[in-house]
Short mmCIF file of C-alpha atoms in Angstrom, two decimals:
data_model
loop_
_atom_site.label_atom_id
_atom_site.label_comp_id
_atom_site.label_asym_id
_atom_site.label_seq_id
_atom_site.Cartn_x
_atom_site.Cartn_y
_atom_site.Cartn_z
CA UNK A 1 186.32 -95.38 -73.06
CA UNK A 2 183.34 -97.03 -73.63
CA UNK A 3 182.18 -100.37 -71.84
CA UNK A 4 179.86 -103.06 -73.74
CA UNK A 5 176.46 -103.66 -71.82
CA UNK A 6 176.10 -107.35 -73.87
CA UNK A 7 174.90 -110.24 -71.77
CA UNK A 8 177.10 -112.27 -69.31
CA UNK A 9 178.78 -115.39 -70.92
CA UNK A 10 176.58 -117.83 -69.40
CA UNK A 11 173.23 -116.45 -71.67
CA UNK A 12 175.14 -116.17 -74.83
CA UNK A 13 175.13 -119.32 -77.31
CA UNK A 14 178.61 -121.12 -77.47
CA UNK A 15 180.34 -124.16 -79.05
CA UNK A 16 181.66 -126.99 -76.49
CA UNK A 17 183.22 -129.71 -77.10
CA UNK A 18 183.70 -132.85 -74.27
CA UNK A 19 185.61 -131.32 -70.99
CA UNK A 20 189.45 -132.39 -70.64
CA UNK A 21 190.15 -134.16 -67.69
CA UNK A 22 193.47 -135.53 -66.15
CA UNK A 23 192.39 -138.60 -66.46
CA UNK A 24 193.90 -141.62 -68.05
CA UNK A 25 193.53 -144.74 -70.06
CA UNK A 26 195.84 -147.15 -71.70
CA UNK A 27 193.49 -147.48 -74.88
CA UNK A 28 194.13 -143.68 -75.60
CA UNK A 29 197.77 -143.44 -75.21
CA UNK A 30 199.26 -141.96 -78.15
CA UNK A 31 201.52 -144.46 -79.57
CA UNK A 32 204.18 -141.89 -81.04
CA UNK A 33 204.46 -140.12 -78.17
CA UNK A 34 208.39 -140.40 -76.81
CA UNK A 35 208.42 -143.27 -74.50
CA UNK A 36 208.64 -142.33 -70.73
CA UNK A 37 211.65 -142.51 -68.90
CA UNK A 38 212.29 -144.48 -65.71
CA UNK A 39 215.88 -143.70 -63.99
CA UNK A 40 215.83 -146.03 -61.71
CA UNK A 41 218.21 -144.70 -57.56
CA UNK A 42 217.43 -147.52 -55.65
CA UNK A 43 220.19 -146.51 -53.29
CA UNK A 44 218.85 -143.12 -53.21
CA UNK A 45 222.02 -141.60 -54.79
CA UNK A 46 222.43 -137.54 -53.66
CA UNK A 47 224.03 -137.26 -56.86
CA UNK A 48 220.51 -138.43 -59.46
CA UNK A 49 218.56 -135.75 -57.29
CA UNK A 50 221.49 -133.16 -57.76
CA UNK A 51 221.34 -133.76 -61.91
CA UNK A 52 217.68 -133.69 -61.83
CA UNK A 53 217.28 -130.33 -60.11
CA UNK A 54 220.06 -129.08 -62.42
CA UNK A 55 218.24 -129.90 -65.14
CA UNK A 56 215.62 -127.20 -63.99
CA UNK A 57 215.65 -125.06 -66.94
CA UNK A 58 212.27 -123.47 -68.00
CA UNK A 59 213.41 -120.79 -70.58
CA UNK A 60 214.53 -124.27 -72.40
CA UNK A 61 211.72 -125.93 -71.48
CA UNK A 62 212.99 -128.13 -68.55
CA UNK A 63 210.98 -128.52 -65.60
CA UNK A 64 212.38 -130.14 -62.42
CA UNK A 65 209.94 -130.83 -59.87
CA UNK A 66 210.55 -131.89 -56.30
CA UNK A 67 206.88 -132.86 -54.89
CA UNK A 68 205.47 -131.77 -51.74
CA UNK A 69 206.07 -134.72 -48.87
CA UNK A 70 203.67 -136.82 -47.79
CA UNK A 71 201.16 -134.67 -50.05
CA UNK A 72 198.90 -137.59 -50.90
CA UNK A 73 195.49 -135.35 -52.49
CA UNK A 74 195.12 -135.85 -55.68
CA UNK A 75 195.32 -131.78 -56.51
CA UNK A 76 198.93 -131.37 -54.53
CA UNK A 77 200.79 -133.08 -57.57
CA UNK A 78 199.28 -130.41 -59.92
CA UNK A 79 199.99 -127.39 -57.34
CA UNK A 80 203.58 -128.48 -57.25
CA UNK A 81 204.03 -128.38 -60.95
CA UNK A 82 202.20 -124.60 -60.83
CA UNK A 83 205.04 -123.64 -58.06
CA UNK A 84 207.56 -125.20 -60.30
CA UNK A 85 206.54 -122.97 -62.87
CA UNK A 86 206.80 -119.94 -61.22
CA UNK A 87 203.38 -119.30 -59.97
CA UNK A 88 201.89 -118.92 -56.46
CA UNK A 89 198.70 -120.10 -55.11
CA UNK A 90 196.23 -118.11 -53.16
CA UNK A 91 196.90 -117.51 -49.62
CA UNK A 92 193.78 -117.93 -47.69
CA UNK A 93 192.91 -115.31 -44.45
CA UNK A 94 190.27 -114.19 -42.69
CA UNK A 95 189.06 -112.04 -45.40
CA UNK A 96 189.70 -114.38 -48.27
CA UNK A 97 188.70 -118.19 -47.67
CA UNK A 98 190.95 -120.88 -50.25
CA UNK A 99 189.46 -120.98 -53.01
CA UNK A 100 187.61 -123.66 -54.26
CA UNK A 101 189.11 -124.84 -57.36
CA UNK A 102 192.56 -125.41 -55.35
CA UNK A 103 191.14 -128.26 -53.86
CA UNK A 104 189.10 -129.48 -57.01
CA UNK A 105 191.24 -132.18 -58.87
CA UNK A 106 190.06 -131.27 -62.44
CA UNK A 107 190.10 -127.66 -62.27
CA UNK A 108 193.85 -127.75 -60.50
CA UNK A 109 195.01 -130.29 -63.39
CA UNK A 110 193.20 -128.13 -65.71
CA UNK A 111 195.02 -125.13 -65.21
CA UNK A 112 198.80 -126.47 -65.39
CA UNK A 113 197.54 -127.84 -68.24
CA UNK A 114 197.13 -124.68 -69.36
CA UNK A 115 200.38 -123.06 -67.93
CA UNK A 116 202.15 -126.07 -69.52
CA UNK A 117 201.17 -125.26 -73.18
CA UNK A 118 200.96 -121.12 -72.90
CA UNK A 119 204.92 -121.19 -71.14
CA UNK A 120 206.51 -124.24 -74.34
CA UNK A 121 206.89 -126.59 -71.46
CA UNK A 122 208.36 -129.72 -73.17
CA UNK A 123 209.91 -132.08 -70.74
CA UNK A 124 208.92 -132.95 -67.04
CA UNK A 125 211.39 -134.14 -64.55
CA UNK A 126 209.59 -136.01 -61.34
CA UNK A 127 212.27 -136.06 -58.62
CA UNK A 128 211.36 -139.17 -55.82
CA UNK A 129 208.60 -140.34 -57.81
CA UNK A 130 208.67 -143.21 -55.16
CA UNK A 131 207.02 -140.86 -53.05
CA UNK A 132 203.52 -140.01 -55.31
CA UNK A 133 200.77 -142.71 -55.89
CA UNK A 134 199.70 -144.24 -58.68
CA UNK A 135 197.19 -142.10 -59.40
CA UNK A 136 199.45 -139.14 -59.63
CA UNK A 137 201.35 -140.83 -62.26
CA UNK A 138 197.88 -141.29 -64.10
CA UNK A 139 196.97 -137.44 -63.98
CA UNK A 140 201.13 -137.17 -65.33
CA UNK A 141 200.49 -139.56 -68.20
CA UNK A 142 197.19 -137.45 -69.33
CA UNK A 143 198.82 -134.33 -69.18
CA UNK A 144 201.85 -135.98 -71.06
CA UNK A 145 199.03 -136.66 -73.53
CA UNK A 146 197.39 -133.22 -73.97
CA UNK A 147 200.81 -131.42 -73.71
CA UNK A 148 203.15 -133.64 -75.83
CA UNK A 149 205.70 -133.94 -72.99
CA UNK A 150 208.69 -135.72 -72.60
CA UNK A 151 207.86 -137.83 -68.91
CA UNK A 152 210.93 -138.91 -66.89
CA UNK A 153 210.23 -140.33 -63.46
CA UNK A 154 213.30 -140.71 -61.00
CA UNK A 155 212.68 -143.72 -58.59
CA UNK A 156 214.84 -142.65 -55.49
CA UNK A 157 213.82 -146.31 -53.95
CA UNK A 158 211.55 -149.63 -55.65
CA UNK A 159 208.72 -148.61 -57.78
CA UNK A 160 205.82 -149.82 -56.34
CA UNK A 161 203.80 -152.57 -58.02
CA UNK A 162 200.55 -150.36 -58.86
CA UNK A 163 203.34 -148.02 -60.84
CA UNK A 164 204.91 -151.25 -62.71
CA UNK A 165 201.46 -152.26 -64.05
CA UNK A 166 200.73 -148.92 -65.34
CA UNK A 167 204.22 -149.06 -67.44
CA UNK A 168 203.58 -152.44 -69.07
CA UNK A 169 200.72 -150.57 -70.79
CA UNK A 170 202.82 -147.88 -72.18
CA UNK A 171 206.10 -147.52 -73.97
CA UNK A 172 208.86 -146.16 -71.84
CA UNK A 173 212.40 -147.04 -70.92
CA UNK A 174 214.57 -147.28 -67.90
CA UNK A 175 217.73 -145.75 -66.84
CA UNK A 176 220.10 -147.15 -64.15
CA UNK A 177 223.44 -145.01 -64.49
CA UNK A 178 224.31 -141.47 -63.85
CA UNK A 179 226.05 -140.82 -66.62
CA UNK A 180 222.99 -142.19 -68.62
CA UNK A 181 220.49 -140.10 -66.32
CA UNK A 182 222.37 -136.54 -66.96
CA UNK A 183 223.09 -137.49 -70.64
CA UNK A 184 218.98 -137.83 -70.66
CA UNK A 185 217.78 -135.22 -68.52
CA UNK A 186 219.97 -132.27 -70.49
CA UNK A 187 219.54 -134.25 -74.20
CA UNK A 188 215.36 -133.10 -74.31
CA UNK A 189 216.45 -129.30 -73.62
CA UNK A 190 215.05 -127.36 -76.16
CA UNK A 191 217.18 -124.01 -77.07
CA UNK A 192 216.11 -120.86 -75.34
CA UNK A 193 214.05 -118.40 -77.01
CA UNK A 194 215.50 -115.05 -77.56
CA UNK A 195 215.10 -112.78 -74.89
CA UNK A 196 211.90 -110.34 -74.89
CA UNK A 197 211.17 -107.20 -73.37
CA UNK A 198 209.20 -108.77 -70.35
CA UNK A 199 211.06 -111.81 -69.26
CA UNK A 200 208.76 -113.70 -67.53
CA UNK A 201 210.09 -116.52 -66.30
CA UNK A 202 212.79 -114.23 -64.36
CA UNK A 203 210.38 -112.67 -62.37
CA UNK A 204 211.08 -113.63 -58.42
CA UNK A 205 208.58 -110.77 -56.43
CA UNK A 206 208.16 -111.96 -52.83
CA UNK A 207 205.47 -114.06 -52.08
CA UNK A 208 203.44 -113.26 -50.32
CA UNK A 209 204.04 -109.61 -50.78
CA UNK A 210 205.74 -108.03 -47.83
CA UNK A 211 203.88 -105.65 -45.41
CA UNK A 212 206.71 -102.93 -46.70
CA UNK A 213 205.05 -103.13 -50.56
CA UNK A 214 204.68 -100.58 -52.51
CA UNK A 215 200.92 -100.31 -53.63
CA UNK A 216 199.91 -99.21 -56.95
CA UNK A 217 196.60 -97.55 -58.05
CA UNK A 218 194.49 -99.04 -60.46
CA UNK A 219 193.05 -96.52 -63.40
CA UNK A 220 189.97 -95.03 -63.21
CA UNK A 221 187.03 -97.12 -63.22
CA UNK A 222 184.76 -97.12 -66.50
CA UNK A 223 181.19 -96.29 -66.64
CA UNK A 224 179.25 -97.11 -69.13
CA UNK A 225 176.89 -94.46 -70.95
CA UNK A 226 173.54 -94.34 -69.47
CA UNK A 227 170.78 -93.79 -72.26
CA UNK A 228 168.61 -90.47 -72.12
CA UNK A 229 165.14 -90.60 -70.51
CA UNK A 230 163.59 -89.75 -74.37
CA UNK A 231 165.83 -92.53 -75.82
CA UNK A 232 163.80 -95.80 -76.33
CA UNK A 233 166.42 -98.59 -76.10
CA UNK A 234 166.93 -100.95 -79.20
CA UNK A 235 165.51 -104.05 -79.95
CA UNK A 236 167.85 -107.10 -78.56
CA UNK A 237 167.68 -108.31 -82.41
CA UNK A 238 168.77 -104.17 -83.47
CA UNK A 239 171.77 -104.07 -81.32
CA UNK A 240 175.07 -103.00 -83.08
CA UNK A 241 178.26 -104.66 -82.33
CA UNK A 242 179.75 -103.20 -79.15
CA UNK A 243 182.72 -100.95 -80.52
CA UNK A 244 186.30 -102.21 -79.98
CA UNK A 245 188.06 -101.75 -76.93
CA UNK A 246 190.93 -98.89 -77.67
CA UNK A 247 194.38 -100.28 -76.55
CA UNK A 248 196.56 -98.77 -75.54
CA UNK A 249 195.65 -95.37 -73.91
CA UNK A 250 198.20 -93.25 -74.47
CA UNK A 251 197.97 -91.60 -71.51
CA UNK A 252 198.36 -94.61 -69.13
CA UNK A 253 201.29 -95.48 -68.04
CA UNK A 254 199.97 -98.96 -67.28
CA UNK A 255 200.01 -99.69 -70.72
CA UNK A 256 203.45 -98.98 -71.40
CA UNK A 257 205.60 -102.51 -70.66
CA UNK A 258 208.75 -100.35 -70.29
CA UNK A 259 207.59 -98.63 -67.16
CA UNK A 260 209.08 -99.04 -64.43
CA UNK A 261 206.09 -99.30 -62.60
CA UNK A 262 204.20 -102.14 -64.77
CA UNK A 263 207.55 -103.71 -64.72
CA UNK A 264 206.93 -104.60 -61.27
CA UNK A 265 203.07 -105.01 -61.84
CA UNK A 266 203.78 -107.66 -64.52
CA UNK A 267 206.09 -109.47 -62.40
CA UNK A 268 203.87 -109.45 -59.34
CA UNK A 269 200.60 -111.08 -61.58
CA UNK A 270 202.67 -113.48 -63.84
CA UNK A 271 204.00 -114.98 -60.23
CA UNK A 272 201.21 -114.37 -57.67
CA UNK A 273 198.42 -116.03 -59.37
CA UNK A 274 198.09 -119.56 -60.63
CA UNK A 275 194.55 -119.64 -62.37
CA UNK A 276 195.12 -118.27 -65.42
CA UNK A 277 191.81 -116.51 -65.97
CA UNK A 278 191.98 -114.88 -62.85
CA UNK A 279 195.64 -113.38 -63.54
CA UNK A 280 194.27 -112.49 -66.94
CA UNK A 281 191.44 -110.64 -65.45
CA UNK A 282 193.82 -108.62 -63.19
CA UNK A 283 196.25 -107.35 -66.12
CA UNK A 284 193.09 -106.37 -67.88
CA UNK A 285 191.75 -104.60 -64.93
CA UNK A 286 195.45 -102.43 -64.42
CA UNK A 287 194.59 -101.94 -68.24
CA UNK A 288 191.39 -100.39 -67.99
CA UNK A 289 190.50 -100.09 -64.85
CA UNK A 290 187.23 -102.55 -65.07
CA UNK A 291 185.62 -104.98 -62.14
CA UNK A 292 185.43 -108.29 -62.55
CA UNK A 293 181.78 -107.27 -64.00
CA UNK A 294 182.88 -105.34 -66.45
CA UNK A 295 185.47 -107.91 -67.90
CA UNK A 296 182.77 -109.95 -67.83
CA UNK A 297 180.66 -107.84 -70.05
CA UNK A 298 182.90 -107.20 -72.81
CA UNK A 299 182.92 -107.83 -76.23
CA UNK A 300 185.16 -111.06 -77.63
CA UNK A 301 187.36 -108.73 -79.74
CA UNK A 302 188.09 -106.15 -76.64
CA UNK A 303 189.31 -109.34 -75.48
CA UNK A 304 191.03 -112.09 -77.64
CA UNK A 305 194.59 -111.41 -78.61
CA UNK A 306 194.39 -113.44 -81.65
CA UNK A 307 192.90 -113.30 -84.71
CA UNK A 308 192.07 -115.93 -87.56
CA UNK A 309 191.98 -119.71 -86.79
CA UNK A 310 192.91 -121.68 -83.81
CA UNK A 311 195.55 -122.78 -86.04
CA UNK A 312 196.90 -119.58 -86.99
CA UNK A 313 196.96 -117.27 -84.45
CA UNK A 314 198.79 -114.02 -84.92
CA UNK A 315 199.46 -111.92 -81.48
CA UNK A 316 197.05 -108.30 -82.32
CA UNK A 317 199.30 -105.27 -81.79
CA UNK A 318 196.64 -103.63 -78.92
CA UNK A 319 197.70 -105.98 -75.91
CA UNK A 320 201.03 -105.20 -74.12
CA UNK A 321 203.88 -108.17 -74.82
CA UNK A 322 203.70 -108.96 -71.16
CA UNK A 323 199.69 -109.41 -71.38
CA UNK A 324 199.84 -111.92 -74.00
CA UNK A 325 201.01 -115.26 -72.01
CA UNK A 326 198.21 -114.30 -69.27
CA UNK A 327 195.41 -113.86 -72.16
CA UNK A 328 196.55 -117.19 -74.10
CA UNK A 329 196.93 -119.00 -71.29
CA UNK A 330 193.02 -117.92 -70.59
CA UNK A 331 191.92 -119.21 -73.95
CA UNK A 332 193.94 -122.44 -73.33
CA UNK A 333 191.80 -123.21 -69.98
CA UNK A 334 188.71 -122.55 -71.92
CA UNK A 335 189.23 -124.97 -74.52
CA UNK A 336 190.12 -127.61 -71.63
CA UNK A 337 187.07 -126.59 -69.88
CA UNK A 338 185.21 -127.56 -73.11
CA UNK A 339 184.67 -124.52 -75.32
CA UNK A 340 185.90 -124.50 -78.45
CA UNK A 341 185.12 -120.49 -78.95
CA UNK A 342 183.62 -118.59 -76.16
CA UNK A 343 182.41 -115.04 -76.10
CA UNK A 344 184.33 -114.30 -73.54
CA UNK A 345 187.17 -116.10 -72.39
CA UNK A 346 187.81 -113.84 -69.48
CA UNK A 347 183.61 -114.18 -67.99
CA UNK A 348 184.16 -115.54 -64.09
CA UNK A 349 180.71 -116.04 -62.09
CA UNK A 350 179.96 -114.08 -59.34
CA UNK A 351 180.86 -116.56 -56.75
CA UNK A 352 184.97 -116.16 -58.05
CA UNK A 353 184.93 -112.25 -58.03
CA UNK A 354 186.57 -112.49 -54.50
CA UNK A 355 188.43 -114.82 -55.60
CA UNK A 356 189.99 -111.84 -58.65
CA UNK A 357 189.70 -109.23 -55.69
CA UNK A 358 192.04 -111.64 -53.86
CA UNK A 359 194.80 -112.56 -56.44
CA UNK A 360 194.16 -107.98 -57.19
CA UNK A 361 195.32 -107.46 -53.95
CA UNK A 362 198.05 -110.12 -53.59
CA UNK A 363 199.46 -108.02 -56.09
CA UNK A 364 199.45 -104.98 -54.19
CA UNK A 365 197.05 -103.45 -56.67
CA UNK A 366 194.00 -101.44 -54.83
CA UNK A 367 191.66 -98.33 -55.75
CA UNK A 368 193.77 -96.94 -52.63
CA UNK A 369 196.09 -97.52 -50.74
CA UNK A 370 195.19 -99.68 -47.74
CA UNK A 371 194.45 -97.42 -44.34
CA UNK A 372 196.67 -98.44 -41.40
CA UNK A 373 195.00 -99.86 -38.84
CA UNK A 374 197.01 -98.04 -36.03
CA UNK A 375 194.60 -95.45 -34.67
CA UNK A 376 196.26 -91.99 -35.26
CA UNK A 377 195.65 -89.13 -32.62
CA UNK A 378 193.78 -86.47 -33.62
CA UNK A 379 195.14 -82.70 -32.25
CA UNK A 380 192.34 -81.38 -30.03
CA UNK A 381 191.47 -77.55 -31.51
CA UNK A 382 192.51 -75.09 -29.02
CA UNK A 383 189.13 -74.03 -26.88
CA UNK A 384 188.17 -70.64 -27.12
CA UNK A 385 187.34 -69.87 -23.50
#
């Protein structure tokens, strides 16, 4: 297999286009969007909560989300919604520090945005909305914006004044029965999709992965072709077009979905890692066996799984099914993150490589096997005296 040397992402010329950020304002809301929903528990009725969490149906669509207490940061609304979709965030340790973007409001809002749109998210349930401030419900309202969500916001107690003024701006509607409230919360359900080989949202791997694991070795690692000593090297204007990326090897069985082994690989990445670049650069790297420098060195069409324009994307038969939501769910962040056609939609700087080598070995996935750090006793050879 042969490895592209092109520049990084960062010297290569690309389109942008204004970042998106979860950020609101009344003069933009759309005005067909479907209004917002307000079911209003002011007696904090076991029963609203009970129908809401029901409702939790993601293969349809539905997302019930019951946020994190007394979780005031702007970035904990947007973590919640990533749990409620089935994905984990980093676990920091002594080897692995948080990461930075979990506590960086845009980039945390940024990627569910992304999750919401790759997964056909279409309606958001807030359980005790009473709880979250007002500036949680503006980061809601802009991703109901980008997304094209259905917003309903149960009120377990009064809805506090900052919260009213923001829906006099906008057109919603309020609930104040429980036979209205379930009628709502299962009417938005969209049907199921039909089943596919890799059913993602069913995957429940421990997390974080239990010390009994097994671990799984990556492939090989590439190498790219070193020119001869008599070989001049080409002109940066004379360069051909790195040659396509061949997937999938036949002889891998990481490539082949139906293993049993990348069964449990799959499962482990589309749950263990929330920033959908980073879980994207992990499946590539069980595909090929590349660093995080490597990815970030490859040609665009080793790398995009669609072809044609934005508007008609067709999935290309050389990515795995259970690849595809981590690689479109990659593009998606890039065009929030303002570029409207990137190189490289997989290119992470240097400074979140530990940050890929962290979510690699969440998943159990290492070059080898970890070495226990119980000292084993050596047998003393017999003396010859």
């Amino acid at each position: 297999m042969t490895i592209a040397t092109d520049p990084p992402l960062s010297g290569r010329s690309i389109a942008t286009q204004p970042q998106w950020t979860p950020f609101w304002s009344p003069d933009e809301s759309d005005p067909t969007l479907p209004p917002v929903t307000v079911i209003l528990d002011p007696h904090d009725n076991q029963a609203f909560t009970a129908s809401a969490l029901a409702a939790h149906q993601p293969r349809a669509g539905n997302i019930a989300v019951h946020p994190t207490p007394v979780a005031t940061a702007p970035a904990y609304l947007a973590h919640d919604l990533l749990r409620a979709y089935g994905k984990h965030l980093p676990v920091p340790d002594s080897h692995h520090p948080t990461p930075q973007w979990t506590s960086h409001v845009d980039r945390s809002w940024r990627n569910t945005a992304a999750w919401t749109i790759t997964l056909g998210i279409t309606h958001l349930i807030i359980c005790r909305a009473h709880r979250i401030s007002a500036r949680h419900i503006e980061h809601l309202l802009a991703l109901r914006e980008h997304a094209r969500l259905n917003l309903t916001l149960l009120y377990s107690g009064p809805v506090p004044t900052p919260v009213e003024r923001l829906l006099s701006a906008i057109n919603h509607e309020r609930i104040e029965t429980l036979e209205a409230a379930c009628h709502h919360m299962t009417h938005h359900r969209t049907p199921a999709p039909p089943s596919a080989d890799y059913p993602w949202w069913t995957a429940t791997p421990a997390f974080p992965g239990r010390s009994d694991d097994h671990w799984f070795r990556l492939p090989s690692q590439p190498h790219a072709p070193r020119p001869k000593p008599t070989q001049r090297p080409a002109q940066p204007t004379a360069q051909p077009d790195p040659p396509a990326l061949v997937l999938p090897l036949p002889t891998n069985p990481h490539q082949d979905h139906t293993h049993p082994h990348i069964a449990t690989v799959a499962a482990r990445i589309h749950s263990r890692i929330a920033h959908p670049i980073h879980a994207a650069n992990v499946a590539l790297r069980v595909l090929t066996g590349c660093t995080p420098e490597q990815i970030g060195n490859l040609h665009a069409n080793e790398l995009d799984p669609y072809t044609g324009p934005p508007h008609d994307k067709r999935p290309a038969p050389h990515l795995p099914r259970w690849v595809l939501p981590l690689a479109d769910a990659a593009l998606a962040l890039a065009a929030l993150r303002g570029y409207t056609h990137v190189v490289n939609p997989l290119w992470t700087p240097s400074w979140e490589h530990s940050d890929v080598e962290q979510a690699t070995e969440a998943c159990r996935l290492l070059p080898v096997p970890p070495i226990s750090k119980t000292p084993s006793r050596r047998r003393r050879a017999p003396s010859r005296r």
